[in-house]
mmCIF file of C-alpha atoms in Angstrom:
data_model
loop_
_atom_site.group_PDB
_atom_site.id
_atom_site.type_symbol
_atom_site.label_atom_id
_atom_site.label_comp_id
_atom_site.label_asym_id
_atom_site.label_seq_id
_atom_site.Cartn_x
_atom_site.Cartn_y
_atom_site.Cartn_z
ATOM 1 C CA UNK W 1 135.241 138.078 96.059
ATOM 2 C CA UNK W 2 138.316 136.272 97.689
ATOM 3 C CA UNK W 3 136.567 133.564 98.783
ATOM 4 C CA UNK W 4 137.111 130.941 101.691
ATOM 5 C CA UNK W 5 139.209 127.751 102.270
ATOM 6 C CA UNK W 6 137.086 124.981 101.445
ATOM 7 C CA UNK W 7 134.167 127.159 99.209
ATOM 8 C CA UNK W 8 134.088 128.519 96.225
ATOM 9 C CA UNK W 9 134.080 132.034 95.589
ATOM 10 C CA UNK W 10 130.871 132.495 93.966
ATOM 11 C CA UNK W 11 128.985 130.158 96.131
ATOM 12 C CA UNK W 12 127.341 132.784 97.790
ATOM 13 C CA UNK W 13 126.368 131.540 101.596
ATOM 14 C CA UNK W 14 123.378 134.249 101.709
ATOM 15 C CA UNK W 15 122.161 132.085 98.577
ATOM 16 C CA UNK W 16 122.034 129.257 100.758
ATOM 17 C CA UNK W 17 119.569 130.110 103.073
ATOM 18 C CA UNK W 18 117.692 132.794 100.877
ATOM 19 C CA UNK W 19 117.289 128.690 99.405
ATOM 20 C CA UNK W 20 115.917 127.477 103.197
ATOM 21 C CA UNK W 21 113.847 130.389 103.478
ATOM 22 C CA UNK W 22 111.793 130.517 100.057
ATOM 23 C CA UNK W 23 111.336 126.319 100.480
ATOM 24 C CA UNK W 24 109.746 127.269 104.401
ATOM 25 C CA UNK W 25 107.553 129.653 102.347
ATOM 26 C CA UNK W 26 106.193 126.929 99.886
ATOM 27 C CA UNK W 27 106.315 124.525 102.743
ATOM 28 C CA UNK W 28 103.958 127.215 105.088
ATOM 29 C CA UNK W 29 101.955 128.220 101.795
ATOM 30 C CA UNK W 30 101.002 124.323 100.582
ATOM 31 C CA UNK W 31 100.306 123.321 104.679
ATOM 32 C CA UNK W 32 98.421 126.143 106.002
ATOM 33 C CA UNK W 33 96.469 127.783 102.926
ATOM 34 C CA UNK W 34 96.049 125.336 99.693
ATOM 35 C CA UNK W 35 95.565 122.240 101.759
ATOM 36 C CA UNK W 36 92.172 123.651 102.546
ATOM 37 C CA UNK W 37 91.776 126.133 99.987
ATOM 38 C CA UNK W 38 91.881 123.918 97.289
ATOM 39 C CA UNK W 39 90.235 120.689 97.944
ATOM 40 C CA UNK W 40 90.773 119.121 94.765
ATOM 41 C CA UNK W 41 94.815 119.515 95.464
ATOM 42 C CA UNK W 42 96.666 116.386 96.273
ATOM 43 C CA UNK W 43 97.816 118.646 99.698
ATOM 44 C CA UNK W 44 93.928 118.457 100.582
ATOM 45 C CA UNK W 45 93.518 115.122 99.711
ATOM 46 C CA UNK W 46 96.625 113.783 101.501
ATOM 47 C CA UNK W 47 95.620 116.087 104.536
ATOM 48 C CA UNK W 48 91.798 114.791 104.562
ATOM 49 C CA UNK W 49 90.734 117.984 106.787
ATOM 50 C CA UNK W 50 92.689 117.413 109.382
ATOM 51 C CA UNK W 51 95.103 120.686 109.490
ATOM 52 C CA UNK W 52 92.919 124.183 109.444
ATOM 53 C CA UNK W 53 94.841 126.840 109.524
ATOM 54 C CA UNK W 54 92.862 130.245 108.719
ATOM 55 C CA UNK W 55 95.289 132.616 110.538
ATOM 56 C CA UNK W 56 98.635 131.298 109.471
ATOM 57 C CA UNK W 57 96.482 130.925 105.677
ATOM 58 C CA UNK W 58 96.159 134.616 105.694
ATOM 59 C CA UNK W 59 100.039 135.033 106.414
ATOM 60 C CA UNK W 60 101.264 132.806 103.795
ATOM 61 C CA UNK W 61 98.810 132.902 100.787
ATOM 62 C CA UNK W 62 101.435 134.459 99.253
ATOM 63 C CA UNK W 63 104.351 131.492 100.029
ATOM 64 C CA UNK W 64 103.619 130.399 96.151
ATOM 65 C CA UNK W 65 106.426 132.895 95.280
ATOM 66 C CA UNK W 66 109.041 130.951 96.606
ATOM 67 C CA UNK W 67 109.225 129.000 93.548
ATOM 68 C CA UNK W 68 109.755 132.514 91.633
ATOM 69 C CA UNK W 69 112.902 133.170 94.333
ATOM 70 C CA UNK W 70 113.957 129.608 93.763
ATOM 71 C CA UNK W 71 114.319 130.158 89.602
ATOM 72 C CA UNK W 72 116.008 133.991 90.209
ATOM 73 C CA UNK W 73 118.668 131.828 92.274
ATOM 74 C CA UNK W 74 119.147 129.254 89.656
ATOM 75 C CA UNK W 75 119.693 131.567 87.358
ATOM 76 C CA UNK W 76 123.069 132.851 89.566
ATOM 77 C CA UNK W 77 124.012 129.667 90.821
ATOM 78 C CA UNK W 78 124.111 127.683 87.120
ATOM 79 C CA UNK W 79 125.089 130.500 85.379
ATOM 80 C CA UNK W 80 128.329 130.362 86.979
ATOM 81 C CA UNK W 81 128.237 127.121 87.302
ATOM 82 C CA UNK W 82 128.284 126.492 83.658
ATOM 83 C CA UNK W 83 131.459 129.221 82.784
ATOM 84 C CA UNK W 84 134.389 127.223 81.572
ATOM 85 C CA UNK W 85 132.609 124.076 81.758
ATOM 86 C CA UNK W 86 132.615 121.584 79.317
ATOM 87 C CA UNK W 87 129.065 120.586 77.801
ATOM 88 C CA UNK W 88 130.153 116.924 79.178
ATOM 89 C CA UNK W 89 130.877 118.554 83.252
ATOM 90 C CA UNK W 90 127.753 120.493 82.894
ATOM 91 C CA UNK W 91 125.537 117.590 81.777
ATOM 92 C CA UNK W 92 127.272 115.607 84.332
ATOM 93 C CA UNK W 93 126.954 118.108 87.312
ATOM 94 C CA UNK W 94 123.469 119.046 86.941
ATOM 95 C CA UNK W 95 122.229 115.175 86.251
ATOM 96 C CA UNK W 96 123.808 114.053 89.500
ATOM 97 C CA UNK W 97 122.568 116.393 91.406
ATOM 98 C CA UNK W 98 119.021 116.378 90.450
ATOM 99 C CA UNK W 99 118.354 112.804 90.058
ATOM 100 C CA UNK W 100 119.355 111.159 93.461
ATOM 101 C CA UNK W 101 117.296 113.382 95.660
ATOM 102 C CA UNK W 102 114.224 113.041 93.856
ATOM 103 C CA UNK W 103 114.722 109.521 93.251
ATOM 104 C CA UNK W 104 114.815 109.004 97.199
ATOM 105 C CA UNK W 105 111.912 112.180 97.637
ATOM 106 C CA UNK W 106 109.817 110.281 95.003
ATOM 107 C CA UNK W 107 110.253 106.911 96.604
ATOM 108 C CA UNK W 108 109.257 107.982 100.719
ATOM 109 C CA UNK W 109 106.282 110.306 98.806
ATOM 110 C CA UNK W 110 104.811 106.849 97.414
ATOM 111 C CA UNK W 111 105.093 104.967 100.874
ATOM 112 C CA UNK W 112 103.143 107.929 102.381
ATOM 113 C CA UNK W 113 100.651 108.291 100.181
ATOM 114 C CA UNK W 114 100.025 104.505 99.752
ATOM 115 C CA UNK W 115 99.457 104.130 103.463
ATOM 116 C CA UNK W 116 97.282 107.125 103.289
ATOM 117 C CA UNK W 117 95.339 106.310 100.470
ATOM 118 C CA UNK W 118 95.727 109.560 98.817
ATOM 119 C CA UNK W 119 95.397 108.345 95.320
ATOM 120 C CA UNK W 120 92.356 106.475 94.006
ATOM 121 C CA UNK W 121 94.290 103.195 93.062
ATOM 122 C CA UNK W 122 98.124 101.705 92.953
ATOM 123 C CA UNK W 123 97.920 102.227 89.298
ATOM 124 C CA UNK W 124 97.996 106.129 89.596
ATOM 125 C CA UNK W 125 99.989 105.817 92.419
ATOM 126 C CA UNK W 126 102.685 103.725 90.226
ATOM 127 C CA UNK W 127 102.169 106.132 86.977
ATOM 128 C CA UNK W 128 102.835 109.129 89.078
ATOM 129 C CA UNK W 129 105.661 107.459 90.957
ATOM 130 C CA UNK W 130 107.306 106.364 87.177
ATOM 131 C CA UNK W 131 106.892 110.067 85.499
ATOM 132 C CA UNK W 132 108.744 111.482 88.968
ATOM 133 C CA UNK W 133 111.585 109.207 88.950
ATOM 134 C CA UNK W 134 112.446 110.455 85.296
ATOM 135 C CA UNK W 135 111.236 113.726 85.689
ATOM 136 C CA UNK W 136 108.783 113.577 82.609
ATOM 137 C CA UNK W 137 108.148 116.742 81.468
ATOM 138 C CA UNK W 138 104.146 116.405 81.728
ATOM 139 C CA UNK W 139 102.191 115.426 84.754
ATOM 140 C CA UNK W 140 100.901 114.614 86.661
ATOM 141 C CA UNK W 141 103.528 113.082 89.397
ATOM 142 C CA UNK W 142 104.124 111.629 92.696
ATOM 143 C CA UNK W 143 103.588 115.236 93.832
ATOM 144 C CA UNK W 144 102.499 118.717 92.007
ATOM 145 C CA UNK W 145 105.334 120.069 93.344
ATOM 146 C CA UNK W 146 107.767 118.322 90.747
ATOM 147 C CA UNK W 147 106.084 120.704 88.204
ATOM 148 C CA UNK W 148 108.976 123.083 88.941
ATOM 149 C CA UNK W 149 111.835 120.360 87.933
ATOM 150 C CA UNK W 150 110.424 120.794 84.028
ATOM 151 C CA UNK W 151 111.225 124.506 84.397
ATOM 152 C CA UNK W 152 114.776 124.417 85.818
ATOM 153 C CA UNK W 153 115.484 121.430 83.143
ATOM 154 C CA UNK W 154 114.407 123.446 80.420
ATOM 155 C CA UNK W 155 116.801 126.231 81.845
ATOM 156 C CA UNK W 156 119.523 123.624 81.844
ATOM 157 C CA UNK W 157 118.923 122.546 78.404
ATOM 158 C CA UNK W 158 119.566 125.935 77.363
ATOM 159 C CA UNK W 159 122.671 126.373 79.222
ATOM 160 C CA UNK W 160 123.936 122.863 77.955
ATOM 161 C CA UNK W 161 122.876 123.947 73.640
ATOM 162 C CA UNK W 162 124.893 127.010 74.156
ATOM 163 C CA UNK W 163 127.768 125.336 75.735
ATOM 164 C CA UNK W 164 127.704 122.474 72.815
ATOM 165 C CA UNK W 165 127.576 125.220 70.447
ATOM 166 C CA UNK W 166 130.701 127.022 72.555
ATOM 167 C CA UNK W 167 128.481 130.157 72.810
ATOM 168 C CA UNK W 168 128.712 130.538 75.893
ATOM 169 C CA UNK W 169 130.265 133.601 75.829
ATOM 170 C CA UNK W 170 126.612 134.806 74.550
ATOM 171 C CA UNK W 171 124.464 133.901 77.882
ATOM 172 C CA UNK W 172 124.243 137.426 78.138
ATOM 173 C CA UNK W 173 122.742 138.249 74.561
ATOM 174 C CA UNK W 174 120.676 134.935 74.823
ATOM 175 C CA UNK W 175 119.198 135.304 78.128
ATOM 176 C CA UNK W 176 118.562 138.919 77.874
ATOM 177 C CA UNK W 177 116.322 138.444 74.663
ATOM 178 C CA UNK W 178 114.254 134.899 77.109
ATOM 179 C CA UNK W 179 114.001 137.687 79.797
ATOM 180 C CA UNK W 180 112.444 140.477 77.361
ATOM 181 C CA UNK W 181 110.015 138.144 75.565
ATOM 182 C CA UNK W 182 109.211 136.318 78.918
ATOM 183 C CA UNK W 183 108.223 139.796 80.174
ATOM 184 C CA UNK W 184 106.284 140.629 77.671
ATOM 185 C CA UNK W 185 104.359 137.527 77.749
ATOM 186 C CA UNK W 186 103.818 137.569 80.928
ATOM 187 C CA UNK W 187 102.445 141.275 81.015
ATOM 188 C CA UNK W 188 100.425 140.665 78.121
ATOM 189 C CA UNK W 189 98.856 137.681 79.811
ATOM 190 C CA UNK W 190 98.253 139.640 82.738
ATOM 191 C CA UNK W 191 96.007 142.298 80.913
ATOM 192 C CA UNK W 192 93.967 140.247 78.875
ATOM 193 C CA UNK W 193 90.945 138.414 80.571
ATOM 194 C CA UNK W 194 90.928 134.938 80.475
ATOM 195 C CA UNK W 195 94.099 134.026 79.389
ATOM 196 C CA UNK W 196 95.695 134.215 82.953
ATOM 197 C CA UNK W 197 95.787 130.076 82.880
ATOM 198 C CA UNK W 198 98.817 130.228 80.303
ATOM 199 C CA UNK W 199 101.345 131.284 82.488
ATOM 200 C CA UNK W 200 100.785 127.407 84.413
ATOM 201 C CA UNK W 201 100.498 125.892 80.900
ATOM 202 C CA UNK W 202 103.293 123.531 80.627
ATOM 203 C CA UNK W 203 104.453 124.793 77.066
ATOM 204 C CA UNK W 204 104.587 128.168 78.742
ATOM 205 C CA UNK W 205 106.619 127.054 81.035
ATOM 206 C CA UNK W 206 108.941 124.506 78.953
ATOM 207 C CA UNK W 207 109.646 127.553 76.854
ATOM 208 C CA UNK W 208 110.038 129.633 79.429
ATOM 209 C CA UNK W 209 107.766 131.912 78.795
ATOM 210 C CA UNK W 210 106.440 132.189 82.202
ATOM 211 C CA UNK W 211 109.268 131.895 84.118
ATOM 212 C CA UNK W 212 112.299 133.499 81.734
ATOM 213 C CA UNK W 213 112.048 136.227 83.480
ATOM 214 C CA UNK W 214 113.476 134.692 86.630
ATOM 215 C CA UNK W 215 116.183 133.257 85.589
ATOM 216 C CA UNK W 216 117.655 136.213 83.506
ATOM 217 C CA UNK W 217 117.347 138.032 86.788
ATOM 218 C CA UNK W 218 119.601 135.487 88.212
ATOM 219 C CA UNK W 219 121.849 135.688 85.272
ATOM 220 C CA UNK W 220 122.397 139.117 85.243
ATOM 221 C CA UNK W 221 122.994 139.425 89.090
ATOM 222 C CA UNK W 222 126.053 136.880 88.103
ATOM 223 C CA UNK W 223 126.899 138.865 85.269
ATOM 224 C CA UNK W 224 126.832 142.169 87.681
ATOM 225 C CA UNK W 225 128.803 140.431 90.292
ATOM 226 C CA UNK W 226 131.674 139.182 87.663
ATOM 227 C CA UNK W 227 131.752 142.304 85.530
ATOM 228 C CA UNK W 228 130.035 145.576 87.383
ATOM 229 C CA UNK W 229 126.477 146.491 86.476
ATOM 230 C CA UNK W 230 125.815 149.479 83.656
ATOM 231 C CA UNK W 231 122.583 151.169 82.705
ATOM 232 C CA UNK W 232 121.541 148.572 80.242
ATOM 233 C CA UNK W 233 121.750 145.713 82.684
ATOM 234 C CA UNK W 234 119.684 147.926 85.463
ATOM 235 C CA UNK W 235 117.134 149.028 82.650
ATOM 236 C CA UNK W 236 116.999 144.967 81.964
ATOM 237 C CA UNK W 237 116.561 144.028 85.616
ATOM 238 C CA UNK W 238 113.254 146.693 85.862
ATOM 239 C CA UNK W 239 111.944 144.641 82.858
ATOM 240 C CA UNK W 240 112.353 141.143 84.059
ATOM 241 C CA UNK W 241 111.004 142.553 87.591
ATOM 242 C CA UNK W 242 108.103 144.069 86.013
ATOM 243 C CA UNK W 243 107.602 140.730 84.073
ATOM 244 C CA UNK W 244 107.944 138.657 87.269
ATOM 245 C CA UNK W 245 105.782 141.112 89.735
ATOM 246 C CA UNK W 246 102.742 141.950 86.744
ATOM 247 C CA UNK W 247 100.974 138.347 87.276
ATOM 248 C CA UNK W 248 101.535 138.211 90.473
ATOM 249 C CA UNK W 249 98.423 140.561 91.501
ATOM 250 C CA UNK W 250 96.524 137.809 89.325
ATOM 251 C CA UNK W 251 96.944 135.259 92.496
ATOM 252 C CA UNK W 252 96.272 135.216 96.013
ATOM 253 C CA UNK W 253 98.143 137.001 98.181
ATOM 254 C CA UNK W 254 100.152 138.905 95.215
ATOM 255 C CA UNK W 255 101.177 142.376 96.951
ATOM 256 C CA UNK W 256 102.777 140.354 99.767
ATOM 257 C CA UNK W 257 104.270 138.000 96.944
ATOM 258 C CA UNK W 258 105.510 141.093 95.134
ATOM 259 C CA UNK W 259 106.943 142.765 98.007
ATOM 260 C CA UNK W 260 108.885 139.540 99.290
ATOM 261 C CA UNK W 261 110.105 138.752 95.498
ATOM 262 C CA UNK W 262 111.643 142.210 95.607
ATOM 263 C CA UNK W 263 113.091 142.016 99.180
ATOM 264 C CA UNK W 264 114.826 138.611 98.040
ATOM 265 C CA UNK W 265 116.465 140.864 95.257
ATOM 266 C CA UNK W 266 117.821 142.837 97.820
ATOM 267 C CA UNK W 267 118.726 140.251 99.885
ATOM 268 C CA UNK W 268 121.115 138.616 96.936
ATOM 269 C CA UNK W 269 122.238 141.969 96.269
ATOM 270 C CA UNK W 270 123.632 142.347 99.944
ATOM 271 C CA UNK W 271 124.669 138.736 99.900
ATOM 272 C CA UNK W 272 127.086 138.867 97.325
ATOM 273 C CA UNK W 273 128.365 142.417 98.235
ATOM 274 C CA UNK W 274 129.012 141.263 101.721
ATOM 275 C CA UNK W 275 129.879 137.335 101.083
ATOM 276 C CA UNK W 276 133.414 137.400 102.581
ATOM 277 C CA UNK W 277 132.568 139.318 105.304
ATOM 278 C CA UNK W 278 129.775 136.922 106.491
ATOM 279 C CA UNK W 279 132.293 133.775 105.187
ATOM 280 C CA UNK W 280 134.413 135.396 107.926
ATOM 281 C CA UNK W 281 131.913 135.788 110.473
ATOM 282 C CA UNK W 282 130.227 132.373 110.607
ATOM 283 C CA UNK W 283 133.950 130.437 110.158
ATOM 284 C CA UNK W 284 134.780 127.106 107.912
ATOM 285 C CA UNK W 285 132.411 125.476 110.239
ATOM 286 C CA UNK W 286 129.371 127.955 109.770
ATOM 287 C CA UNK W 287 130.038 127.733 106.639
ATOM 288 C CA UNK W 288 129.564 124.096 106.318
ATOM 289 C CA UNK W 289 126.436 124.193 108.010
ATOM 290 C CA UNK W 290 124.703 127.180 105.961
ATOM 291 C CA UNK W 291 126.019 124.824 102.794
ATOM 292 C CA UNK W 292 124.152 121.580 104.281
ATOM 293 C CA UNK W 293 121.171 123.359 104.654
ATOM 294 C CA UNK W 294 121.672 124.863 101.361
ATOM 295 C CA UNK W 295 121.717 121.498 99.675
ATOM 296 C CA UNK W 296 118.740 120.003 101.899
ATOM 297 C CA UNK W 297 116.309 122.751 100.304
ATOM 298 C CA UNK W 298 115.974 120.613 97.284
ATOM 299 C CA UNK W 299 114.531 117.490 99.437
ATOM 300 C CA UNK W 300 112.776 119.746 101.690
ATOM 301 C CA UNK W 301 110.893 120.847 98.818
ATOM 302 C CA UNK W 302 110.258 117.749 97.054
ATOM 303 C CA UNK W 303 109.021 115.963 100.427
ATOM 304 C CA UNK W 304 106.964 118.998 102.103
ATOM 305 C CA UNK W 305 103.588 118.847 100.344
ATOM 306 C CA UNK W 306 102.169 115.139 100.181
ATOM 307 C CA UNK W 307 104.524 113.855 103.009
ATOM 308 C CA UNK W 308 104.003 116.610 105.044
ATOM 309 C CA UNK W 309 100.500 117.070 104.883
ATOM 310 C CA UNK W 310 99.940 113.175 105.741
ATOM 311 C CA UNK W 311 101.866 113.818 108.699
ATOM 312 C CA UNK W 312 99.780 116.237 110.382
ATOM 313 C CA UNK W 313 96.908 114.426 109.387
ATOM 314 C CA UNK W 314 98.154 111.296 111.265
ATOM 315 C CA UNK W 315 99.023 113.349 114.262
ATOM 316 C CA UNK W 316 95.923 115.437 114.182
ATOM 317 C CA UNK W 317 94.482 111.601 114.302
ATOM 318 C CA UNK W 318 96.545 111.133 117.592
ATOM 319 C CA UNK W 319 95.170 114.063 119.335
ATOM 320 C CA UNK W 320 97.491 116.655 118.909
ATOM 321 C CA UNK W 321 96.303 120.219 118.393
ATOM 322 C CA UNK W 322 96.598 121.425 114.881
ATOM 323 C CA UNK W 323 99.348 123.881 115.408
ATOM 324 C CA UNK W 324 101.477 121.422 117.261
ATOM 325 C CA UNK W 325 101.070 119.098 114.567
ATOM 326 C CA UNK W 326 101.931 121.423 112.204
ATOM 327 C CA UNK W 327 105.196 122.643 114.205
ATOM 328 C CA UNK W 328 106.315 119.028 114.335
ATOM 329 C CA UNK W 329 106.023 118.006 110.765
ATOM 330 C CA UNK W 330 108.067 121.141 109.787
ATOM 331 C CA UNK W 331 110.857 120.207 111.871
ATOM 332 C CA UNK W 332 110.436 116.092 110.737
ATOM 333 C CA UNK W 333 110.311 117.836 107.186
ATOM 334 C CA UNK W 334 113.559 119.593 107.933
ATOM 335 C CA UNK W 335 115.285 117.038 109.374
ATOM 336 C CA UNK W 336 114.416 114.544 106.240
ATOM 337 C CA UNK W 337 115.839 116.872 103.969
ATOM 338 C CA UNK W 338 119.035 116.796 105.787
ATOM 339 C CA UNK W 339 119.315 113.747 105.700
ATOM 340 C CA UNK W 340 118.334 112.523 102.039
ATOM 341 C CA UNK W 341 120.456 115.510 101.035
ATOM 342 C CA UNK W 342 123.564 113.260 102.702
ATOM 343 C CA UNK W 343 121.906 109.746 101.563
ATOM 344 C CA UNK W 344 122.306 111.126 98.348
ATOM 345 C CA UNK W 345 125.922 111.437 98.163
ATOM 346 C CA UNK W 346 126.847 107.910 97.120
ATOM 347 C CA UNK W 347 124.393 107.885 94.295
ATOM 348 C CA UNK W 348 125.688 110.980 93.291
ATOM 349 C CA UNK W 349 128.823 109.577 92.959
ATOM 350 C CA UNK W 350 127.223 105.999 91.255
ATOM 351 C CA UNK W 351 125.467 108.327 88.651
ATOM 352 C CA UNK W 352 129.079 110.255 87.840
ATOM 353 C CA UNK W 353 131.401 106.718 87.445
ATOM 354 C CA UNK W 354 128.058 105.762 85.126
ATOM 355 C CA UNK W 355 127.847 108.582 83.209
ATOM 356 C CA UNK W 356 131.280 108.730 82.817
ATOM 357 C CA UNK W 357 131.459 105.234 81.984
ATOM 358 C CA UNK W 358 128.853 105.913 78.978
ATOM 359 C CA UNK W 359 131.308 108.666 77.895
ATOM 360 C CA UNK W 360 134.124 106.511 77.346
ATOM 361 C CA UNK W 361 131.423 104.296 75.033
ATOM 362 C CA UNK W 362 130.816 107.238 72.708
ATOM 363 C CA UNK W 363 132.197 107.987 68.969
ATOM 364 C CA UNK W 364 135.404 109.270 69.581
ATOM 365 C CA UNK W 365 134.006 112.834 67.980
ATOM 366 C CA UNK W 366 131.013 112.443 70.006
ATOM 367 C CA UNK W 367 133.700 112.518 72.941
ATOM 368 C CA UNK W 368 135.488 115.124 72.148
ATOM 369 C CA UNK W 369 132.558 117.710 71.079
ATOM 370 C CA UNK W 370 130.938 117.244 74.556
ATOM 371 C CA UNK W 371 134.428 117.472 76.367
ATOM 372 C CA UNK W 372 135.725 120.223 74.264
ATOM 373 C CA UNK W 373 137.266 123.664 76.188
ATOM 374 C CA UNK W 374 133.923 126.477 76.212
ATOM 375 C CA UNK W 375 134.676 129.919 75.776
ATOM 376 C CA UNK W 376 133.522 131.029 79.007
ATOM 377 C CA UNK W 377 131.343 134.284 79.328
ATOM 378 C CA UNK W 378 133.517 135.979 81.644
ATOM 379 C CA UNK W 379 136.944 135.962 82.917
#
């Protein structure tokens, strides 16, 4: 991959809105189906029974498994992201860029729902708000949706012990071994009764046992991309798949779910074999744009369930017609996430001086081991 002036090689622009197009299928899965299929959620409770969707519900039962799409992309995008970095650039990276947005997602989410009364006192409301702008591990939080952040941390904490251990050069090994014991987990799960609730446990997923699967996928399309793919990695990709697609017919909507999970593996396949030509296509300007809305996907997510759903419920309140009210809050949604995605530029920045700052403060050994040269895991 030659790349383009201005992006990086491996910053695959079909990535980008594979992104844009898993977050609309959360965002259309949490508005039209859970809001009124599961009263007890915090989408229901924030919507108050003012959106009823039972058509679009039927189409997008299955949105759930964009959060599966989002994790096989993570594991690409940090996997090269952490070759030949430092422990210290990783760290530093990956802090700045999840912090900011959900800092400003976590802070309009607690407006909304204070204003809409969604939780029972300001107590809860200041409890959730506190675990969200850390990103505690455990729940609950300003929104169910941060539940995913305590996967793709615990991803990044693996990434970050292998690079302070300069073993980098073993993601392959190491996530291979994840993927095969997440699969079997996850199968196993699958075909004994009544244990289907572990794959949502939160040590499950902390230990990536429910998710591991994902992100090896992701790992290995990198490794595929950098290196050419061989039997073993192809007999390793039909085991995470299997892993990924087995609970999948234990939820709503799951041969839908299983069919777009699959088509989103094609669809990075075709992205990276045809990334310069679309670079090409779309010019340093398209590209720009496909990268923005890239980078908003993260907001967009974070601000889609509670915010969204009191949206249409205030402008169901006005008078508008449910699908109306639904069209506009996707595009206010939209439009949000572009624009916390650049209000969180400076703080980006602010976090990086700070961090760095708290680098300089370190034992001089402490220093060097997080800024010491990684091997990286391929050329």
């Amino acid at each position: 991959m030659s790349g383009h002036k201005g992006y990086k090689s491996e910053q695959v622009i079909g990535l980008d809105c594979l992104r844009f197009f898993a977050a609309m299928l959360v965002l259309m899965f949490h508005m039209s189906f859970w809001g009124w299929y599961a009263p007890d959620s915090t989408t229901a409770i924030a919507m108050a029974g003012a959106g009823y969707f039972p058509k679009l519900g039927s189409w997008f039962n299955c949105g759930w498994v964009g959060v599966q799409i989002f994790f096989v992309i993570s594991g690409f995008v940090i996997s090269y992201t952490a070759n030949t970095k430092s422990p210290y650039e990783f760290l530093r990276s990956r802090t700045a860029r999840l912090y900011p947005d959900a800092w400003i997602c976590a802070t309009i989410t607690l407006c909304f729902a204070m204003l809409a009364g969604v939780f029972p006192d300001t107590g809860t409301a200041l409890a959730r708000y506190a675990r969200s702008m850390i990103l505690f591990p455990s729940g609950r939080w300003i929104d169910d949706v941060y539940w995913s952040l305590r996967v793709e941390i615990s991803f990044y904490a693996l990434v970050c012990a292998l690079l302070l251990l300069n073993a980098f050069q073993r993601i392959e090994l190491v996530i291979s071994v994840i993927g095969c014991v997440s699969a079997v987990f996850c199968v196993a799960i699958t075909i004994t009764p009544g244990n289907d609730h572990l794959i949502g446990s939160w040590i499950g997923e902390l230990l990536l046992l429910s998710y591991g699967c994902c992100f090896a996928l992701g790992a290995t399309f990198w490794l595929s991309m950098r290196t050419g793919i061989n039997i073993r990695r192809a007999a390793l990709c039909c085991i995470y798949v299997i892993g990924t697609i087995t609970p999948t017919w234990l939820r709503f909507g799951g041969h839908a779910a299983a069919f777009l999970f699959l088509g989103s593996l094609g669809w990075i396949g075709l992205s990276v074999r045809y990334n310069d030509a679309a670079i090409r296509a779309i010019g340093n300007k398209g590209v720009r744009y496909v990268r923005m809305i890239g980078l908003a996907t993260y907001p967009i997510y974070l601000l889609h369930d509670v915010v969204g759903a009191v949206l249409v419920r205030w402008l169901v309140a006005l008078g508008l017609p449910n699908e109306t009210a639904l069209g506009i809050t996707i595009a206010v949604i939209v439009a949000a996430g572009i624009v916390v995605a650049l209000a969180a530029k400076p703080l980006r920045y602010i976090i990086g001086r700070a961090m760095d700052t708290v680098l300089r403060w370190l034992a001089p050994g402490m220093r060097a081991r997080l800024q010491q040269p990684t091997f990286s895991a391929v050329p």
